[in-house]
Amino acid sequence: MLLRPVRLRFCLIVLLAVIATSYVHAASYTFPGGPLPGGCSSSGSTVTCGGYLNLGNSDSITVSSPTTWVFSNGGFNGASINVGGSPGDLTIDMSGSLNVGNNTDVVANIEASNIYASGGNLTWTGNIDVAGAANLSGNNLDYTGNITASSIQLGSNGEVSGNLQASGTLTIGSGTDVTGNVDGGTVNINQNATVNGSVTATNNVNMSQGSTVNGNIEADNNLNASNNNITINGNVVVGNNANLGNNMDIDGNVSTGGDVNMSGNGSISGDVDGTNINIGSGSYIGGDVDSEGQVSNQGTINGNVNSDGPVYTDNGTINGYVNAPNEEQVENTGNVGGPVCDQNSNEGPCSGGGGGVDHYRIEHSGQLLTCEAETVTIRACEDAGCTTESTLTGGVTLVATSVPE
């Protein structure tokens, strides 16, 4: 009978020890004046910490005045740092790497060698500038600021408000939205991710299914967007090939130093120029096509076609003129709305109207006085209403058919 109270007291002691231990782990610090984490000291507006600095769950740092925090390596695991403050009030200056765990909330600017944030639900406000990798691969990232690194990795289903710049590979995880410009070596935009800004790459831009860029794309090498349902609301300029998948939607022009390979049921609202232009079944180009190679069209080109090589219109439609070497073959298909010709090194429209010059309009005041100059404007019109003027240049000779007495 006497053993039961002893066991009860023992359990109570253990419970109190656990509570006390939990309380010790949740530490609160104030920069720069203190209290400070162990191994740290302050001098004026600078807090310096030695060794590996680790802040755990529910640890918090409050910044009372602008502070520079200096340490080599460390980890934030569920800590709250300068929450409610401004990133301009806390600058983290590291010579090594920072590891960030789950449920961490940071308001600070940081310079470091690397940052690894594989934990989920990270909230960070402030700029990240690292010499190596910015690996923010945890899911549900909420980031406000600019990131500069040699490589950048973002996890899935995040929100980023700021610009991203990497000299190497830059990867945006599935379902992540970036509001800002993206500049990298190779840029990977994964499934259902969105970039609300321009994308620039010194190598390739690779887009996965359902991804969107609401801005221009420029790549020194290729645009690889051969997956389905990709949207680009801007112009595309690439040094090599543009590979476009099914149901592609581009609201802008496409200009390449190589080929344009367009799969089925896609749409490009503007002009397309490149070497070989291949347009899949059911696809639509709203503007003109200019090819330094050949054109294979199984869709619809609403504008005109200039090509240095043959144009194949089988199962496709061209609503404007075609100026290309194989005019007889093009004419036999019956799918061209305008004239077909092989003129002027395949530059410009066909002469003879209907996509070229329809008529010339002479405009003047209608009130002529002898010996006084009169301005006369001659317009080369491509349609009856002269809503479109020809780009042809050349000389015009005026011959008087009658001389007033």
XYZ file of C-alpha atoms in Angstrom:
405
model
C 0.000 0.000 0.000
C 2.887 2.409 0.645
C 4.321 1.974 -2.876
C 1.484 3.776 -4.666
C 2.195 7.280 -3.265
C 5.862 6.794 -4.105
C 5.017 5.927 -7.724
C 2.670 8.916 -7.921
C 5.336 11.278 -6.660
C 7.831 9.815 -9.150
C 5.457 10.347 -12.103
C 4.758 13.888 -10.941
C 8.478 14.645 -10.774
C 8.984 13.301 -14.323
C 6.064 15.378 -15.624
C 7.429 18.540 -14.032
C 10.852 17.819 -15.515
C 9.369 17.515 -19.009
C 7.491 20.812 -18.590
C 10.610 22.533 -17.330
C 12.664 21.169 -20.231
C 10.093 22.416 -22.772
C 10.109 25.801 -21.152
C 13.884 26.024 -21.367
C 13.844 25.189 -25.093
C 11.521 28.127 -25.920
C 13.983 30.996 -25.492
C 13.439 34.676 -26.245
C 16.305 36.949 -27.290
C 16.639 40.650 -28.031
C 19.134 42.192 -30.466
C 21.447 43.933 -30.067
C 21.311 44.565 -26.306
C 20.358 41.145 -25.009
C 19.578 38.656 -23.727
C 21.562 36.843 -26.452
C 21.889 33.154 -27.462
C 24.730 31.222 -25.872
C 28.131 31.922 -27.413
C 27.047 35.340 -28.705
C 28.228 38.821 -27.804
C 27.287 42.320 -28.898
C 29.302 45.390 -29.774
C 27.268 48.412 -30.730
C 24.853 47.355 -33.487
C 26.652 44.050 -34.206
C 25.899 40.674 -32.637
C 28.592 38.018 -33.171
C 28.107 34.319 -32.434
C 30.788 31.624 -32.421
C 30.462 27.950 -33.305
C 27.336 26.410 -34.812
C 24.301 28.499 -33.914
C 21.028 26.599 -33.560
C 17.618 28.101 -32.834
C 14.894 25.542 -32.161
C 11.133 25.371 -31.993
C 9.459 28.495 -30.626
C 12.757 30.323 -30.062
C 12.320 33.978 -30.927
C 14.472 37.012 -31.628
C 13.193 40.563 -31.271
C 15.176 43.406 -32.832
C 15.036 46.672 -30.867
C 17.323 48.630 -33.240
C 19.021 47.895 -36.598
C 21.446 45.006 -36.128
C 24.047 43.086 -38.110
C 24.173 39.465 -36.987
C 27.472 37.692 -37.731
C 28.057 33.939 -37.470
C 29.597 31.146 -39.567
C 27.116 28.265 -39.725
C 23.763 27.614 -38.150
C 20.214 26.330 -38.260
C 16.756 27.796 -37.748
C 14.252 25.065 -36.886
C 10.828 26.478 -36.182
C 12.204 29.766 -34.816
C 10.628 33.217 -35.169
C 13.168 35.903 -36.065
C 12.298 39.603 -36.168
C 8.658 38.795 -36.883
C 6.665 42.010 -37.007
C 9.791 44.002 -37.845
C 11.396 45.134 -41.080
C 14.085 43.222 -43.036
C 16.116 46.436 -43.041
C 16.449 46.123 -39.244
C 18.283 42.779 -39.345
C 21.134 41.806 -41.663
C 22.457 38.258 -41.323
C 26.093 38.030 -42.396
C 27.330 34.425 -42.650
C 30.563 32.983 -43.984
C 29.086 29.472 -44.149
C 25.705 27.813 -44.657
C 22.277 28.160 -43.075
C 19.924 25.190 -42.636
C 16.239 25.996 -42.200
C 13.631 23.546 -40.891
C 9.842 23.395 -40.764
C 7.605 26.274 -39.699
C 10.333 28.899 -39.545
C 9.476 32.596 -39.851
C 12.264 35.074 -40.694
C 12.241 38.802 -41.424
C 15.811 39.679 -42.430
C 18.236 40.193 -45.303
C 20.926 37.521 -45.525
C 24.306 37.063 -47.170
C 25.768 33.568 -46.910
C 27.605 30.824 -48.783
C 24.522 28.603 -49.057
C 21.016 28.314 -47.690
C 19.230 24.970 -47.454
C 15.532 25.116 -46.548
C 14.069 21.653 -47.058
C 11.472 22.095 -44.334
C 7.942 23.073 -45.234
C 5.906 26.194 -44.419
C 8.850 28.583 -44.425
C 7.965 32.272 -44.336
C 10.794 34.659 -45.209
C 10.680 38.403 -45.835
C 13.911 39.982 -47.036
C 16.565 39.524 -49.705
C 18.681 36.384 -50.003
C 22.135 36.787 -51.553
C 24.289 33.656 -51.520
C 27.457 32.756 -53.399
C 26.381 29.125 -53.814
C 22.999 27.405 -53.654
C 19.694 28.861 -52.517
C 17.831 25.585 -52.061
C 14.354 26.492 -50.816
C 12.929 23.102 -51.735
C 10.398 22.789 -48.919
C 6.731 22.955 -49.825
C 4.427 25.932 -49.207
C 7.148 28.568 -49.226
C 5.945 32.132 -48.596
C 8.768 34.430 -49.671
C 8.902 38.188 -50.216
C 12.168 39.605 -51.551
C 14.790 39.032 -54.232
C 16.998 35.932 -54.444
C 20.482 35.969 -56.006
C 22.548 32.776 -56.089
C 24.588 30.486 -58.320
C 21.622 28.080 -58.330
C 18.046 28.350 -57.067
C 15.608 25.546 -56.237
C 12.036 26.331 -55.174
C 9.674 23.697 -53.794
C 6.043 23.038 -54.645
C 2.965 25.190 -54.029
C 4.866 28.270 -52.919
C 4.349 32.006 -53.305
C 7.325 34.191 -54.240
C 7.076 37.975 -54.582
C 10.371 39.210 -56.004
C 12.987 38.665 -58.678
C 15.066 35.505 -59.034
C 18.588 35.520 -60.477
C 20.918 32.529 -60.805
C 24.055 32.097 -62.897
C 23.350 28.350 -63.113
C 20.197 26.255 -62.902
C 17.010 27.881 -61.627
C 14.051 25.574 -60.918
C 10.540 26.643 -59.944
C 8.596 23.841 -58.280
C 5.184 22.558 -59.291
C 2.316 24.886 -58.493
C 4.567 27.697 -57.299
C 3.745 31.284 -58.303
C 6.531 33.824 -58.845
C 5.630 37.507 -59.089
C 8.763 39.017 -60.571
C 11.384 38.447 -63.250
C 13.381 35.224 -63.578
C 16.964 35.228 -64.882
C 19.057 32.077 -64.978
C 21.413 29.816 -66.880
C 18.921 27.010 -67.438
C 15.404 27.858 -66.227
C 12.998 25.018 -65.357
C 9.344 25.923 -64.814
C 7.624 22.835 -63.480
C 4.039 21.641 -63.811
C 1.341 24.272 -63.178
C 3.900 26.844 -62.008
C 3.420 30.505 -62.950
C 5.883 33.335 -63.554
C 4.299 36.783 -63.557
C 7.250 38.508 -65.185
C 9.853 37.994 -67.895
C 12.085 34.921 -68.162
C 15.681 35.170 -69.426
C 18.132 32.276 -69.806
C 21.688 31.985 -71.087
C 20.914 28.351 -71.976
C 17.462 26.731 -72.186
C 14.015 27.555 -70.842
C 12.147 24.321 -70.040
C 8.406 24.497 -69.350
C 6.282 21.621 -68.045
C 2.604 20.844 -68.520
C 0.199 23.576 -67.474
C 2.900 26.134 -66.706
C 2.446 29.836 -67.490
C 4.715 32.813 -68.147
C 3.007 36.201 -68.111
C 5.870 38.058 -69.758
C 8.490 37.755 -72.475
C 10.855 34.792 -72.814
C 14.417 35.166 -74.064
C 16.805 32.208 -74.248
C 20.215 31.975 -75.870
C 19.549 28.326 -76.737
C 16.153 26.549 -76.831
C 12.630 26.982 -75.549
C 11.500 23.460 -74.686
C 7.754 23.691 -74.141
C 6.642 20.467 -75.813
C 4.300 19.482 -72.964
C 0.569 20.180 -73.130
C -1.414 23.283 -72.163
C 1.411 25.799 -71.750
C 0.655 29.524 -71.846
C 2.990 32.439 -72.656
C 1.566 35.942 -72.570
C 4.451 37.744 -74.227
C 7.013 37.525 -77.011
C 9.432 34.612 -77.441
C 12.994 35.192 -78.687
C 15.400 32.225 -78.725
C 18.788 31.650 -80.299
C 18.013 28.119 -81.418
C 14.736 26.140 -81.535
C 11.274 26.739 -80.090
C 9.578 23.386 -79.405
C 5.890 23.931 -78.654
C 3.449 21.287 -77.431
C -0.247 20.601 -77.922
C -2.688 23.365 -76.989
C 0.125 25.882 -76.704
C -1.103 29.468 -76.318
C 1.319 32.322 -77.073
C -0.018 35.862 -77.043
C 2.860 37.531 -78.877
C 5.501 37.008 -81.560
C 7.927 34.094 -81.867
C 11.425 34.716 -83.241
C 14.088 32.010 -83.396
C 17.571 31.477 -84.757
C 16.557 27.880 -85.495
C 13.316 26.000 -86.051
C 9.781 26.494 -84.764
C 8.131 23.130 -84.097
C 4.472 23.635 -83.221
C 2.295 20.673 -82.267
C -1.460 20.446 -82.692
C -4.212 22.847 -81.661
C -1.876 25.619 -80.575
C -2.165 29.353 -81.066
C 0.346 32.153 -81.678
C -1.323 35.547 -81.939
C 1.566 37.374 -83.632
C 4.285 36.832 -86.232
C 6.610 33.833 -86.470
C 10.104 33.833 -87.943
C 12.829 31.224 -87.952
C 14.566 28.661 -90.135
C 12.131 25.780 -90.620
C 8.562 26.492 -89.502
C 6.448 23.394 -88.763
C 2.811 24.031 -87.847
C 0.763 21.109 -86.550
C -2.834 20.199 -87.288
C -5.410 22.619 -85.917
C -2.832 25.224 -84.898
C -3.248 28.910 -85.657
C -0.843 31.779 -86.354
C -2.467 35.193 -86.312
C 0.344 37.115 -88.008
C 2.905 36.605 -90.764
C 5.449 33.808 -91.199
C 9.030 34.490 -92.334
C 11.193 31.426 -92.923
C 14.837 31.087 -93.886
C 14.230 27.403 -94.569
C 10.924 25.758 -95.395
C 7.357 25.990 -94.088
C 5.169 22.970 -93.398
C 1.642 24.073 -92.536
C -1.155 21.800 -91.354
C -2.939 24.582 -89.499
C -3.980 28.135 -90.342
C -1.733 31.120 -91.057
C -3.900 34.218 -90.997
C -1.188 36.451 -92.468
C 1.378 36.217 -95.250
C 4.301 33.850 -95.820
C 7.794 34.702 -97.019
C 10.089 31.714 -97.294
C 13.553 31.089 -98.718
C 12.609 27.442 -99.169
C 9.487 25.553 -100.213
C 6.107 26.022 -98.567
C 3.917 22.961 -98.026
C 0.258 23.780 -97.384
C -1.283 20.299 -97.498
C -4.167 20.163 -95.009
C -3.476 23.775 -94.027
C -4.691 27.252 -94.904
C -2.849 30.512 -95.606
C -5.100 33.565 -95.785
C -2.462 35.960 -97.158
C 0.080 35.763 -99.943
C 2.910 33.246 -100.304
C 6.257 34.401 -101.679
C 8.360 31.229 -101.975
C 10.367 29.250 -104.572
C 7.809 26.476 -105.210
C 4.907 28.649 -106.346
C 3.409 26.044 -108.684
C 3.216 23.455 -105.930
C 1.648 25.966 -103.524
C -0.939 27.058 -106.112
C -2.023 23.467 -106.738
C -3.051 22.939 -103.112
C -5.856 25.510 -103.307
C -5.474 26.541 -99.652
C -3.971 30.008 -100.162
C -6.213 33.064 -100.047
C -3.748 35.567 -101.531
C -1.444 35.504 -104.550
C 1.444 33.088 -104.870
C 4.772 34.209 -106.292
C 8.532 33.790 -106.350
C 9.804 37.385 -106.387
C 12.381 39.751 -104.954
C 14.436 36.972 -103.306
C 11.230 36.003 -101.503
C 11.148 39.235 -99.550
C 7.990 41.340 -99.349
C 4.592 40.804 -100.974
C 3.650 39.616 -104.418
C 3.067 42.340 -106.983
C -0.293 42.590 -108.724
C -2.701 43.174 -105.856
C -4.428 40.933 -103.370
C -1.756 40.999 -100.693
C 0.451 43.342 -102.737
C -0.570 46.727 -104.147
C -4.298 46.926 -104.961
C -4.199 50.513 -106.218
C -2.435 53.825 -105.753
C -4.264 56.683 -104.047
C -3.316 60.300 -104.879
C -4.193 62.802 -102.169
C -4.084 66.620 -102.388
C -6.109 69.602 -101.228
C -8.194 69.891 -104.394
C -7.582 73.646 -104.572
C -4.749 74.356 -106.995
C -3.343 77.794 -107.842
C -1.025 78.520 -110.736
C 2.626 78.838 -109.772
C 1.999 77.795 -106.146
C 3.393 74.566 -104.700
C 0.958 71.835 -103.796
C 1.659 68.816 -101.575
C 0.644 65.560 -103.237
C 0.697 62.272 -101.322
C 0.722 58.952 -103.184
C -0.297 55.909 -101.169
C 0.197 52.270 -102.271
C -2.945 50.561 -100.963
C -3.312 46.818 -100.383
C -7.147 46.934 -100.188
C -10.025 48.972 -101.608
C -10.430 51.089 -98.482
C -6.675 51.682 -98.162
C -6.765 50.483 -94.561
C -3.418 48.720 -95.187
C -0.533 50.318 -97.041
C 2.096 48.333 -98.920
C 5.686 48.254 -97.718
C 6.976 48.289 -101.298
C 9.497 51.004 -102.121
C 10.381 52.363 -105.531
C 10.056 55.262 -107.933
C 6.879 56.790 -109.335
C 6.697 58.716 -112.620
C 3.886 61.245 -113.038
C 2.754 62.013 -116.582
C 0.389 64.898 -117.322
C -2.427 63.811 -119.642
C -3.773 67.366 -120.092
C -2.500 70.853 -119.535
C -4.944 73.505 -118.283
C -5.176 76.645 -120.494
